[in-house]
Each structure stands twice: as structure tokens, then as C-alpha cells.
């Protein structure tokens, strides 16, 4: 019994897309949790490193205005170009 080529490819794809990212989360969150809340060891906490409240408020309002514009433009461009591209025009 032989394994079909597309089956091997799909198994590799699932492993690459699901397996590797699931290993990254504990690899990065472990050291981050171990030094929390002192992110510069014994010098600065996360609260000392944060910007002033007015700067954070300004960035929040900027993101609240810009991100919906980006999402709207993306939806608009997808709607404009929908159906214009045909699949597999090359080999």
C-alpha cells in the first residue's frame, strides 16, 4: 500500500501550520512570565516603562480612527477586484 503524494503534502501542511506555531507560544511566554513584572531585571517594571496617560490616550484614538479605515479600504478593494482574477492561468 502506498501513500498518495497529496496525502503526504496535506499532512506536512497541517503539521507546519498547526504544530510549529503552537510551540512558539510556550517558548516565548515562559521567559516573559518568569521575569514579570520586572522587564528590565530588577530595574524597571512594566508600569514604569509605559508612556504617559495622555500619550496612550492619543494613540488609542488614532488607532480607533485609522484601523476601521484600513479595514474598510481592504473590504472595498476586495469587492472591486472580486471575480477579476481567474484561477490557474499558468502551469
mmCIF file with all atom_site columns, C-alpha atoms in Angstrom:
data_model
loop_
_atom_site.group_PDB
_atom_site.id
_atom_site.type_symbol
_atom_site.label_atom_id
_atom_site.label_alt_id
_atom_site.label_comp_id
_atom_site.label_asym_id
_atom_site.label_entity_id
_atom_site.label_seq_id
_atom_site.pdbx_PDB_ins_code
_atom_site.Cartn_x
_atom_site.Cartn_y
_atom_site.Cartn_z
_atom_site.occupancy
_atom_site.B_iso_or_equiv
_atom_site.pdbx_formal_charge
_atom_site.auth_seq_id
_atom_site.auth_comp_id
_atom_site.auth_asym_id
_atom_site.auth_atom_id
_atom_site.pdbx_PDB_model_num
ATOM 1  C CA . UNK A 1 1  ? 0.000   0.000  0.000   1.00 0.00 ? 1  UNK A CA 1
ATOM 2  C CA . UNK A 1 2  ? 1.462   3.349  -0.969  1.00 0.00 ? 2  UNK A CA 1
ATOM 3  C CA . UNK A 1 3  ? 0.695   6.747  0.438   1.00 0.00 ? 3  UNK A CA 1
ATOM 4  C CA . UNK A 1 4  ? -0.601  9.216  -2.095  1.00 0.00 ? 4  UNK A CA 1
ATOM 5  C CA . UNK A 1 5  ? 1.538   12.284 -2.692  1.00 0.00 ? 5  UNK A CA 1
ATOM 6  C CA . UNK A 1 6  ? -1.261  14.751 -1.873  1.00 0.00 ? 6  UNK A CA 1
ATOM 7  C CA . UNK A 1 7  ? -1.852  12.990 1.458   1.00 0.00 ? 7  UNK A CA 1
ATOM 8  C CA . UNK A 1 8  ? 1.777   13.439 2.441   1.00 0.00 ? 8  UNK A CA 1
ATOM 9  C CA . UNK A 1 9  ? 1.635   17.097 1.392   1.00 0.00 ? 9  UNK A CA 1
ATOM 10 C CA . UNK A 1 10 ? -1.535  17.738 3.393   1.00 0.00 ? 10 UNK A CA 1
ATOM 11 C CA . UNK A 1 11 ? -0.062  16.082 6.496   1.00 0.00 ? 11 UNK A CA 1
ATOM 12 C CA . UNK A 1 12 ? 3.066   18.214 6.181   1.00 0.00 ? 12 UNK A CA 1
ATOM 13 C CA . UNK A 1 13 ? 0.928   21.331 5.738   1.00 0.00 ? 13 UNK A CA 1
ATOM 14 C CA . UNK A 1 14 ? -1.145  20.599 8.856   1.00 0.00 ? 14 UNK A CA 1
ATOM 15 C CA . UNK A 1 15 ? 1.977   19.911 10.890  1.00 0.00 ? 15 UNK A CA 1
ATOM 16 C CA . UNK A 1 16 ? 3.725   23.061 9.668   1.00 0.00 ? 16 UNK A CA 1
ATOM 17 C CA . UNK A 1 17 ? 0.698   25.311 10.178  1.00 0.00 ? 17 UNK A CA 1
ATOM 18 C CA . UNK A 1 18 ? -0.561  23.905 13.470  1.00 0.00 ? 18 UNK A CA 1
ATOM 19 C CA . UNK A 1 19 ? 2.443   22.294 15.136  1.00 0.00 ? 19 UNK A CA 1
ATOM 20 C CA . UNK A 1 20 ? 5.127   24.959 14.896  1.00 0.00 ? 20 UNK A CA 1
ATOM 21 C CA . UNK A 1 21 ? 3.047   27.965 15.987  1.00 0.00 ? 21 UNK A CA 1
ATOM 22 C CA . UNK A 1 22 ? 1.769   26.002 18.973  1.00 0.00 ? 22 UNK A CA 1
ATOM 23 C CA . UNK A 1 23 ? 5.379   25.511 20.086  1.00 0.00 ? 23 UNK A CA 1
ATOM 24 C CA . UNK A 1 24 ? 6.196   29.204 19.794  1.00 0.00 ? 24 UNK A CA 1
ATOM 25 C CA . UNK A 1 25 ? 3.636   30.302 22.357  1.00 0.00 ? 25 UNK A CA 1
ATOM 26 C CA . UNK A 1 26 ? 5.127   28.451 25.340  1.00 0.00 ? 26 UNK A CA 1
ATOM 27 C CA . UNK A 1 27 ? 8.652   29.196 24.141  1.00 0.00 ? 27 UNK A CA 1
ATOM 28 C CA . UNK A 1 28 ? 8.075   32.955 24.289  1.00 0.00 ? 28 UNK A CA 1
ATOM 29 C CA . UNK A 1 29 ? 5.560   33.167 27.118  1.00 0.00 ? 29 UNK A CA 1
ATOM 30 C CA . UNK A 1 30 ? 7.658   31.164 29.581  1.00 0.00 ? 30 UNK A CA 1
ATOM 31 C CA . UNK A 1 31 ? 10.568  33.606 29.858  1.00 0.00 ? 31 UNK A CA 1
ATOM 32 C CA . UNK A 1 32 ? 8.178   36.571 29.731  1.00 0.00 ? 32 UNK A CA 1
ATOM 33 C CA . UNK A 1 33 ? 6.187   35.186 32.647  1.00 0.00 ? 33 UNK A CA 1
ATOM 34 C CA . UNK A 1 34 ? 9.285   34.372 34.663  1.00 0.00 ? 34 UNK A CA 1
ATOM 35 C CA . UNK A 1 35 ? 10.583  37.968 34.719  1.00 0.00 ? 35 UNK A CA 1
ATOM 36 C CA . UNK A 1 36 ? 7.188   39.665 35.016  1.00 0.00 ? 36 UNK A CA 1
ATOM 37 C CA . UNK A 1 37 ? 6.586   42.427 36.191  1.00 0.00 ? 37 UNK A CA 1
ATOM 38 C CA . UNK A 1 38 ? 10.284  43.458 36.086  1.00 0.00 ? 38 UNK A CA 1
ATOM 39 C CA . UNK A 1 39 ? 11.026  43.534 32.373  1.00 0.00 ? 39 UNK A CA 1
ATOM 40 C CA . UNK A 1 40 ? 14.428  45.091 32.805  1.00 0.00 ? 40 UNK A CA 1
ATOM 41 C CA . UNK A 1 41 ? 15.612  42.746 35.523  1.00 0.00 ? 41 UNK A CA 1
ATOM 42 C CA . UNK A 1 42 ? 15.458  44.426 38.954  1.00 0.00 ? 42 UNK A CA 1
ATOM 43 C CA . UNK A 1 43 ? 15.355  47.888 37.369  1.00 0.00 ? 43 UNK A CA 1
ATOM 44 C CA . UNK A 1 44 ? 12.086  48.685 35.623  1.00 0.00 ? 44 UNK A CA 1
ATOM 45 C CA . UNK A 1 45 ? 8.579   47.295 35.899  1.00 0.00 ? 45 UNK A CA 1
ATOM 46 C CA . UNK A 1 46 ? 6.051   47.302 33.103  1.00 0.00 ? 46 UNK A CA 1
ATOM 47 C CA . UNK A 1 47 ? 4.285   50.215 34.792  1.00 0.00 ? 47 UNK A CA 1
ATOM 48 C CA . UNK A 1 48 ? 7.486   52.283 34.823  1.00 0.00 ? 48 UNK A CA 1
ATOM 49 C CA . UNK A 1 49 ? 8.053   51.576 31.131  1.00 0.00 ? 49 UNK A CA 1
ATOM 50 C CA . UNK A 1 50 ? 4.575   52.649 29.992  1.00 0.00 ? 50 UNK A CA 1
ATOM 51 C CA . UNK A 1 51 ? 4.096   56.009 28.318  1.00 0.00 ? 51 UNK A CA 1
ATOM 52 C CA . UNK A 1 52 ? 2.277   58.916 29.888  1.00 0.00 ? 52 UNK A CA 1
ATOM 53 C CA . UNK A 1 53 ? -1.503  58.553 30.079  1.00 0.00 ? 53 UNK A CA 1
ATOM 54 C CA . UNK A 1 54 ? -2.117  61.362 27.574  1.00 0.00 ? 54 UNK A CA 1
ATOM 55 C CA . UNK A 1 55 ? 0.196   59.730 25.005  1.00 0.00 ? 55 UNK A CA 1
ATOM 56 C CA . UNK A 1 56 ? -1.565  56.390 25.401  1.00 0.00 ? 56 UNK A CA 1
ATOM 57 C CA . UNK A 1 57 ? -4.962  58.078 25.011  1.00 0.00 ? 57 UNK A CA 1
ATOM 58 C CA . UNK A 1 58 ? -3.766  59.829 21.850  1.00 0.00 ? 58 UNK A CA 1
ATOM 59 C CA . UNK A 1 59 ? -2.566  56.514 20.390  1.00 0.00 ? 59 UNK A CA 1
ATOM 60 C CA . UNK A 1 60 ? -5.854  54.830 21.305  1.00 0.00 ? 60 UNK A CA 1
ATOM 61 C CA . UNK A 1 61 ? -7.888  57.454 19.458  1.00 0.00 ? 61 UNK A CA 1
ATOM 62 C CA . UNK A 1 62 ? -5.514  57.315 16.498  1.00 0.00 ? 62 UNK A CA 1
ATOM 63 C CA . UNK A 1 63 ? -5.858  53.548 16.261  1.00 0.00 ? 63 UNK A CA 1
ATOM 64 C CA . UNK A 1 64 ? -9.639  53.801 16.681  1.00 0.00 ? 64 UNK A CA 1
ATOM 65 C CA . UNK A 1 65 ? -9.784  56.095 13.640  1.00 0.00 ? 65 UNK A CA 1
ATOM 66 C CA . UNK A 1 66 ? -7.144  54.510 11.394  1.00 0.00 ? 66 UNK A CA 1
ATOM 67 C CA . UNK A 1 67 ? -7.888  50.782 11.818  1.00 0.00 ? 67 UNK A CA 1
ATOM 68 C CA . UNK A 1 68 ? -11.525 50.980 10.625  1.00 0.00 ? 68 UNK A CA 1
ATOM 69 C CA . UNK A 1 69 ? -10.310 52.996 7.613   1.00 0.00 ? 69 UNK A CA 1
ATOM 70 C CA . UNK A 1 70 ? -7.801  50.274 6.753   1.00 0.00 ? 70 UNK A CA 1
ATOM 71 C CA . UNK A 1 71 ? -10.415 47.539 7.191   1.00 0.00 ? 71 UNK A CA 1
ATOM 72 C CA . UNK A 1 72 ? -12.915 49.482 5.063   1.00 0.00 ? 72 UNK A CA 1
ATOM 73 C CA . UNK A 1 73 ? -10.415 50.064 2.277   1.00 0.00 ? 73 UNK A CA 1
ATOM 74 C CA . UNK A 1 74 ? -9.459  46.379 2.319   1.00 0.00 ? 74 UNK A CA 1
ATOM 75 C CA . UNK A 1 75 ? -13.104 45.334 2.011   1.00 0.00 ? 75 UNK A CA 1
ATOM 76 C CA . UNK A 1 76 ? -13.650 47.885 -0.761  1.00 0.00 ? 76 UNK A CA 1
ATOM 77 C CA . UNK A 1 77 ? -10.648 46.673 -2.753  1.00 0.00 ? 77 UNK A CA 1
ATOM 78 C CA . UNK A 1 78 ? -11.696 43.028 -2.338  1.00 0.00 ? 78 UNK A CA 1
ATOM 79 C CA . UNK A 1 79 ? -15.155 43.934 -3.604  1.00 0.00 ? 79 UNK A CA 1
ATOM 80 C CA . UNK A 1 80 ? -13.770 45.812 -6.601  1.00 0.00 ? 80 UNK A CA 1
ATOM 81 C CA . UNK A 1 81 ? -11.400 43.029 -7.647  1.00 0.00 ? 81 UNK A CA 1
ATOM 82 C CA . UNK A 1 82 ? -13.761 40.125 -6.896  1.00 0.00 ? 82 UNK A CA 1
ATOM 83 C CA . UNK A 1 83 ? -14.139 37.915 -9.956  1.00 0.00 ? 83 UNK A CA 1
ATOM 84 C CA . UNK A 1 84 ? -11.410 39.686 -11.931 1.00 0.00 ? 84 UNK A CA 1
ATOM 85 C CA . UNK A 1 85 ? -8.737  37.059 -11.313 1.00 0.00 ? 85 UNK A CA 1
ATOM 86 C CA . UNK A 1 86 ? -9.171  33.606 -12.751 1.00 0.00 ? 86 UNK A CA 1
ATOM 87 C CA . UNK A 1 87 ? -7.529  30.615 -11.189 1.00 0.00 ? 87 UNK A CA 1
ATOM 88 C CA . UNK A 1 88 ? -4.545  28.729 -12.652 1.00 0.00 ? 88 UNK A CA 1
ATOM 89 C CA . UNK A 1 89 ? -3.669  30.824 -15.688 1.00 0.00 ? 89 UNK A CA 1
ATOM 90 C CA . UNK A 1 90 ? -0.173  29.402 -15.613 1.00 0.00 ? 90 UNK A CA 1
ATOM 91 C CA . UNK A 1 91 ? 1.319   25.960 -15.163 1.00 0.00 ? 91 UNK A CA 1
#
